[in-house]
Coordinates of N, CA and C in Angstrom, one line a residue:
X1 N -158.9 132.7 48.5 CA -159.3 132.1 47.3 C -160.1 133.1 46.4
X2 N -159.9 133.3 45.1 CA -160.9 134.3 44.3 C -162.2 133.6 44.2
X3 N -163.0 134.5 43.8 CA -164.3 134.4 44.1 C -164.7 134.1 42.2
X4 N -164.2 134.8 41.3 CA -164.6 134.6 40.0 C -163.4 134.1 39.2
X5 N -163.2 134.2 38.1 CA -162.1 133.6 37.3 C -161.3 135.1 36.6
X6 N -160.2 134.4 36.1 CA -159.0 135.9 35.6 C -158.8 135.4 34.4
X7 N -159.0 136.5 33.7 CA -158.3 136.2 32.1 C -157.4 137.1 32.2
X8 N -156.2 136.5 31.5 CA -154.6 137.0 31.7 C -154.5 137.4 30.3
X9 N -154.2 138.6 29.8 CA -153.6 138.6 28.2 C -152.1 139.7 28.7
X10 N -152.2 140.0 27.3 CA -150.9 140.8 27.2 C -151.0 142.2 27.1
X11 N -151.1 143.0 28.0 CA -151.4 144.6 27.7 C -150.5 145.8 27.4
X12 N -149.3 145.1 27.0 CA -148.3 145.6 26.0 C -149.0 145.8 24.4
X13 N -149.5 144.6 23.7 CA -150.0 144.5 23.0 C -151.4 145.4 22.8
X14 N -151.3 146.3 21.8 CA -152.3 147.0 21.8 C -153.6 146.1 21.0
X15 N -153.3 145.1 19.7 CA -154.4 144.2 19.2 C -154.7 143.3 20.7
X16 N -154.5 142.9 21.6 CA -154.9 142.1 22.7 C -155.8 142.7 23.3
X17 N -155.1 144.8 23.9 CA -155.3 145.3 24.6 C -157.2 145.9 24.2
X18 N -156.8 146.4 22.7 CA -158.0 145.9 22.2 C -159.2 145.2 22.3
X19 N -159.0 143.7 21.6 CA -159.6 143.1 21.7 C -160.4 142.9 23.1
X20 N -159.6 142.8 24.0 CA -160.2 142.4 25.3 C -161.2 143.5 25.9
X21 N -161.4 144.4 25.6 CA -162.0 145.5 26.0 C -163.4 145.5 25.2
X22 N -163.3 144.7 23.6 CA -164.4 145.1 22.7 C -165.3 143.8 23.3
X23 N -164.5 142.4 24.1 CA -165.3 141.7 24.2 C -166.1 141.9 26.1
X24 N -165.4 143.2 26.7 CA -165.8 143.5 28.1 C -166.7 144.1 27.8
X25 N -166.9 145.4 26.9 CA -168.2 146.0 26.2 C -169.2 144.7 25.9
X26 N -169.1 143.9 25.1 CA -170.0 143.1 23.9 C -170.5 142.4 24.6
X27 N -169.2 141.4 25.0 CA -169.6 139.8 25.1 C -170.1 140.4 26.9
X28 N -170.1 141.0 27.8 CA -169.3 140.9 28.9 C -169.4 139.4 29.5
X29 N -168.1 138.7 29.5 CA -167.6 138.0 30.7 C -168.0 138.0 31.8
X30 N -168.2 137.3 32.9 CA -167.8 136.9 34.5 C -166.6 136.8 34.8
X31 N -166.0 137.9 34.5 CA -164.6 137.3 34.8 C -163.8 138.8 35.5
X32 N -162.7 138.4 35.8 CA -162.0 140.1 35.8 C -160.9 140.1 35.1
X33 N -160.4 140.6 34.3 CA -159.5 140.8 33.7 C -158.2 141.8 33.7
X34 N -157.0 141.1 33.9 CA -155.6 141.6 34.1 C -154.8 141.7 33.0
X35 N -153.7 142.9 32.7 CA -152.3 142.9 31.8 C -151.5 141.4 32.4
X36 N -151.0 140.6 32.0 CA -149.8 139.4 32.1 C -148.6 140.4 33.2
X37 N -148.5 141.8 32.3 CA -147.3 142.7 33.0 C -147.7 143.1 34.3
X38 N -149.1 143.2 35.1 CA -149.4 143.3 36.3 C -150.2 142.6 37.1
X39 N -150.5 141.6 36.5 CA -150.8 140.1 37.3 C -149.3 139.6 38.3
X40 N -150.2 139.3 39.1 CA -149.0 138.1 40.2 C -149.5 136.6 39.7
X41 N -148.7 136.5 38.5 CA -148.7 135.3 37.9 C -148.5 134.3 38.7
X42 N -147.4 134.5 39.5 CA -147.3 133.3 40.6 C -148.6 133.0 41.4
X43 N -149.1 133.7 41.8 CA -150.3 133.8 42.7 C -151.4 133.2 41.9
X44 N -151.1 133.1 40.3 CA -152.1 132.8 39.4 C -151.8 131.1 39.2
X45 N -150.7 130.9 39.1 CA -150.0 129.7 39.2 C -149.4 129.3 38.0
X46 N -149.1 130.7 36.9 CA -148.8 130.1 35.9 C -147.5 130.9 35.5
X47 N -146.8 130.9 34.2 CA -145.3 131.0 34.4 C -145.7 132.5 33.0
X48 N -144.5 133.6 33.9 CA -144.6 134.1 32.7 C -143.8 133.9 31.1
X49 N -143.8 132.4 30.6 CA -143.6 132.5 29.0 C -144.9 132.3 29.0
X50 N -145.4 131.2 29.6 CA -146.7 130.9 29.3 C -147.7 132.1 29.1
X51 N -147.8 132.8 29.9 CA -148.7 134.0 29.3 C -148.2 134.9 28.8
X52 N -147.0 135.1 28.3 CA -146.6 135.7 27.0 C -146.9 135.1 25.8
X53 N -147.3 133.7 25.8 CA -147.6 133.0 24.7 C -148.9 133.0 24.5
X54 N -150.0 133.4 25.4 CA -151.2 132.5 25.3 C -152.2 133.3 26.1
X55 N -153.0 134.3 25.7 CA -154.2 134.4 26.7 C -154.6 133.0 27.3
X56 N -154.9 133.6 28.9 CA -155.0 132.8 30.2 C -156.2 132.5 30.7
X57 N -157.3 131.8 31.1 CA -158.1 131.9 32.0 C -157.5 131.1 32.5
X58 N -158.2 131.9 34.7 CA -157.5 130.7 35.7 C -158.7 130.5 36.4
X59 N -159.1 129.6 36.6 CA -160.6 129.7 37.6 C -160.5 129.7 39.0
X60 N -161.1 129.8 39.7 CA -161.3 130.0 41.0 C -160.3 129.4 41.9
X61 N -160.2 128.0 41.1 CA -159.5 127.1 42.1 C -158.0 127.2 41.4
X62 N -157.9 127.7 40.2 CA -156.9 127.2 40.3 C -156.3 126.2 38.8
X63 N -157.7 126.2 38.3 CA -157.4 125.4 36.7 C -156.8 126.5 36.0
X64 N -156.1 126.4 34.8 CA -155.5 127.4 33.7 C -156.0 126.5 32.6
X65 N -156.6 127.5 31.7 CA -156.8 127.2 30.2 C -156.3 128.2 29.5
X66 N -155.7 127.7 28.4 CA -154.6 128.7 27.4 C -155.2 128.7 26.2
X67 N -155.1 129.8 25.6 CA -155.3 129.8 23.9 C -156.8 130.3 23.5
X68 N -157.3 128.8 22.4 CA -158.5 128.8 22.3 C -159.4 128.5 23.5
X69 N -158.5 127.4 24.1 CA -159.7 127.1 24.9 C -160.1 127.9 26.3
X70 N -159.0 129.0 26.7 CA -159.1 130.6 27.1 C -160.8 131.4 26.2
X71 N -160.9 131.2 25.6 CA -161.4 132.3 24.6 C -162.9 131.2 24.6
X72 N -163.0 129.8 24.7 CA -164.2 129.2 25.2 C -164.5 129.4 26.4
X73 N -163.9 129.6 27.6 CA -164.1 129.7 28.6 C -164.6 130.9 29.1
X74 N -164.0 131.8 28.6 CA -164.8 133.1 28.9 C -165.7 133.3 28.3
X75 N -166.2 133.0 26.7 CA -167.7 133.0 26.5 C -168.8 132.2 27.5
X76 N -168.8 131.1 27.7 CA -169.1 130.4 28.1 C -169.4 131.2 29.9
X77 N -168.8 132.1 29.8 CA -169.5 132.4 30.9 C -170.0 133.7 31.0
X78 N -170.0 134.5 29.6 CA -171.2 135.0 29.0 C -172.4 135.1 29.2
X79 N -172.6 133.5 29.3 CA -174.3 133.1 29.3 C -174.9 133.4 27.7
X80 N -176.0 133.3 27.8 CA -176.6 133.6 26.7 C -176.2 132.9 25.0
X81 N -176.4 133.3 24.3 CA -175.6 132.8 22.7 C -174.4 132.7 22.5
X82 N -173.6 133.2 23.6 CA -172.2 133.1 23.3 C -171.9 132.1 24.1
X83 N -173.0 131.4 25.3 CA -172.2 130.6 25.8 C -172.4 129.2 25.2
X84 N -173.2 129.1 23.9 CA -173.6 127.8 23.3 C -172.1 128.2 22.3
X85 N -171.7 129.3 21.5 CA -170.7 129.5 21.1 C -169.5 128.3 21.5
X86 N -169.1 129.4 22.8 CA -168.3 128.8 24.1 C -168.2 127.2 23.9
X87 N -169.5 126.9 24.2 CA -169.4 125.4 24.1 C -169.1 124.6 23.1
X88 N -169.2 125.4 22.0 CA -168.8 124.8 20.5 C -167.6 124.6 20.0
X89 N -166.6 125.7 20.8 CA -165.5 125.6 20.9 C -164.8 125.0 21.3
X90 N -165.4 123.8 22.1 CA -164.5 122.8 23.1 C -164.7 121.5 22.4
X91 N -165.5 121.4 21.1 CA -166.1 119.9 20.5 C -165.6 120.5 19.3
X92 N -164.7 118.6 19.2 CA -164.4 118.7 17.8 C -165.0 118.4 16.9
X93 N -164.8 118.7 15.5 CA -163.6 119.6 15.1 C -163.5 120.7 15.6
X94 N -164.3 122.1 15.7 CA -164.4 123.1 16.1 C -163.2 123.9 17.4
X95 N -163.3 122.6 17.8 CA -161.8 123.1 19.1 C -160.8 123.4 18.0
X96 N -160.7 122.0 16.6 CA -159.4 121.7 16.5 C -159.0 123.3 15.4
X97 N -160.7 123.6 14.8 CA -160.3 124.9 13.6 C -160.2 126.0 14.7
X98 N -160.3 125.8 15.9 CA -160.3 127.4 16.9 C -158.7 127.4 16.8
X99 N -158.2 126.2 17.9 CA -156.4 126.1 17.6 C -155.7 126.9 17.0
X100 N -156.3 125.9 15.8 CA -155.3 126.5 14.8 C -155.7 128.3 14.2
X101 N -156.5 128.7 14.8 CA -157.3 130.2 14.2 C -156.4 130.9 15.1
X102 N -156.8 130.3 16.1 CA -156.1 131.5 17.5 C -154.7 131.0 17.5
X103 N -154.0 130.2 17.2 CA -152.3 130.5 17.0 C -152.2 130.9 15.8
X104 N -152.7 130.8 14.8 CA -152.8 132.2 13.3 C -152.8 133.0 13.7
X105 N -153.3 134.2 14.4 CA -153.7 135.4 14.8 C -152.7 135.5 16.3
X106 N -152.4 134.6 17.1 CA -151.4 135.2 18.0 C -150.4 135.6 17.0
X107 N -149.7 134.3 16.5 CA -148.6 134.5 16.3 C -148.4 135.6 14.9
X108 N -149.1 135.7 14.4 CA -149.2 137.4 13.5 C -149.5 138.5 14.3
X109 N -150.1 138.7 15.6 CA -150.7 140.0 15.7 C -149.8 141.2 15.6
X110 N -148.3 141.1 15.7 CA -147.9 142.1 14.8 C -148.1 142.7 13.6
X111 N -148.9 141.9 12.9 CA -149.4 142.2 11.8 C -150.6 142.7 11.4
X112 N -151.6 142.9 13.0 CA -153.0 143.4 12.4 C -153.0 144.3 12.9
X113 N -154.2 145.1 12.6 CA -154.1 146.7 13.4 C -154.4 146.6 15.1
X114 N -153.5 147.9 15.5 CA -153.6 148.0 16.5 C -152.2 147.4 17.2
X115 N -151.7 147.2 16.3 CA -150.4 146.5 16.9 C -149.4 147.9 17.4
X116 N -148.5 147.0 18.3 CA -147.4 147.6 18.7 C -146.2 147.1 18.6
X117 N -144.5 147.9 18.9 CA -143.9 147.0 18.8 C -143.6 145.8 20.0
X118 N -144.2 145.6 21.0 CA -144.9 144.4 22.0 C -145.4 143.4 21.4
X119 N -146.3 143.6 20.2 CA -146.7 142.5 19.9 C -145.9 141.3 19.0
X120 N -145.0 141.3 18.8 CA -143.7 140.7 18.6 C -143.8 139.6 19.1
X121 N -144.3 138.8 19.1 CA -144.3 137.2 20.1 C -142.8 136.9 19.8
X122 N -141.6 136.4 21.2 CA -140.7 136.2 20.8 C -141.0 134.5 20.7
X123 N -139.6 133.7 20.1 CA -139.7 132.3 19.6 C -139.7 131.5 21.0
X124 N -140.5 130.5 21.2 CA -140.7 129.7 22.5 C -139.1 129.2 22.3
X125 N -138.2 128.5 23.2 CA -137.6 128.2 23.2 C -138.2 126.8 23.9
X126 N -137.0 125.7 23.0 CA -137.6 124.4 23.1 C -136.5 123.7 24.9
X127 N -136.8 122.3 25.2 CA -136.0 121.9 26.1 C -136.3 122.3 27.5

């Protein structure tokens, strides 16, 4: 059983690869943090579209939270100002404008700096 929780992103993606580093400096997390491409997803319990689609947190036991609510969870264990943040982000509205912010910005990050051509989110397939 892990002892702390895993945030899963994409480390193809240089805006992810990025990001995730400016918040290991800033914010630092309780967490450890893996590429999607060298995680044992299965071991994580989750599928890889799903963390092609969606930074991951998995907690100890075994919950997965995707998205925004990925990105409250790891504040939230911050401590400090980020973790009242964190918490803000799970109460609506505020969940509902994170949503929709952090599927704006996944699904463009080909478009912000730092991008690669990885960051290409391919189309979920439906069914």
């Amino acid at each position: 059983m892990r002892t702390s929780p895993v945030l899963v992103f994409d480390g193809d993606c240089g805006f992810c690869t990025t990001a995730v580093r400016v918040l290991e400096r800033r914010v630092r997390p309780r967490c450890r943090t893996v590429a999607r491409q060298r995680a044992d997803l299965g071991a994580l319990g989750v599928t890889g579209d799903r963390a092609a689609h969606e930074v991951l947190w998995v907690t100890p036991v075994g919950t997965v939270y995707g998205g925004s609510d990925a990105v409250a969870k790891l504040l939230l264990s911050a401590g400090g100002a980020w973790r009242l943040l964190g918490a803000a982000l799970l109460v609506p509205p505020a969940r509902n404008a994170a949503h929709v912010l952090y599927r704006l910005v996944a699904d463009n990050r080909s478009r912000l700096p730092g991008r690669t051509e990885a960051c290409a989110v391919p189309e979920r397939r439906s069914g």
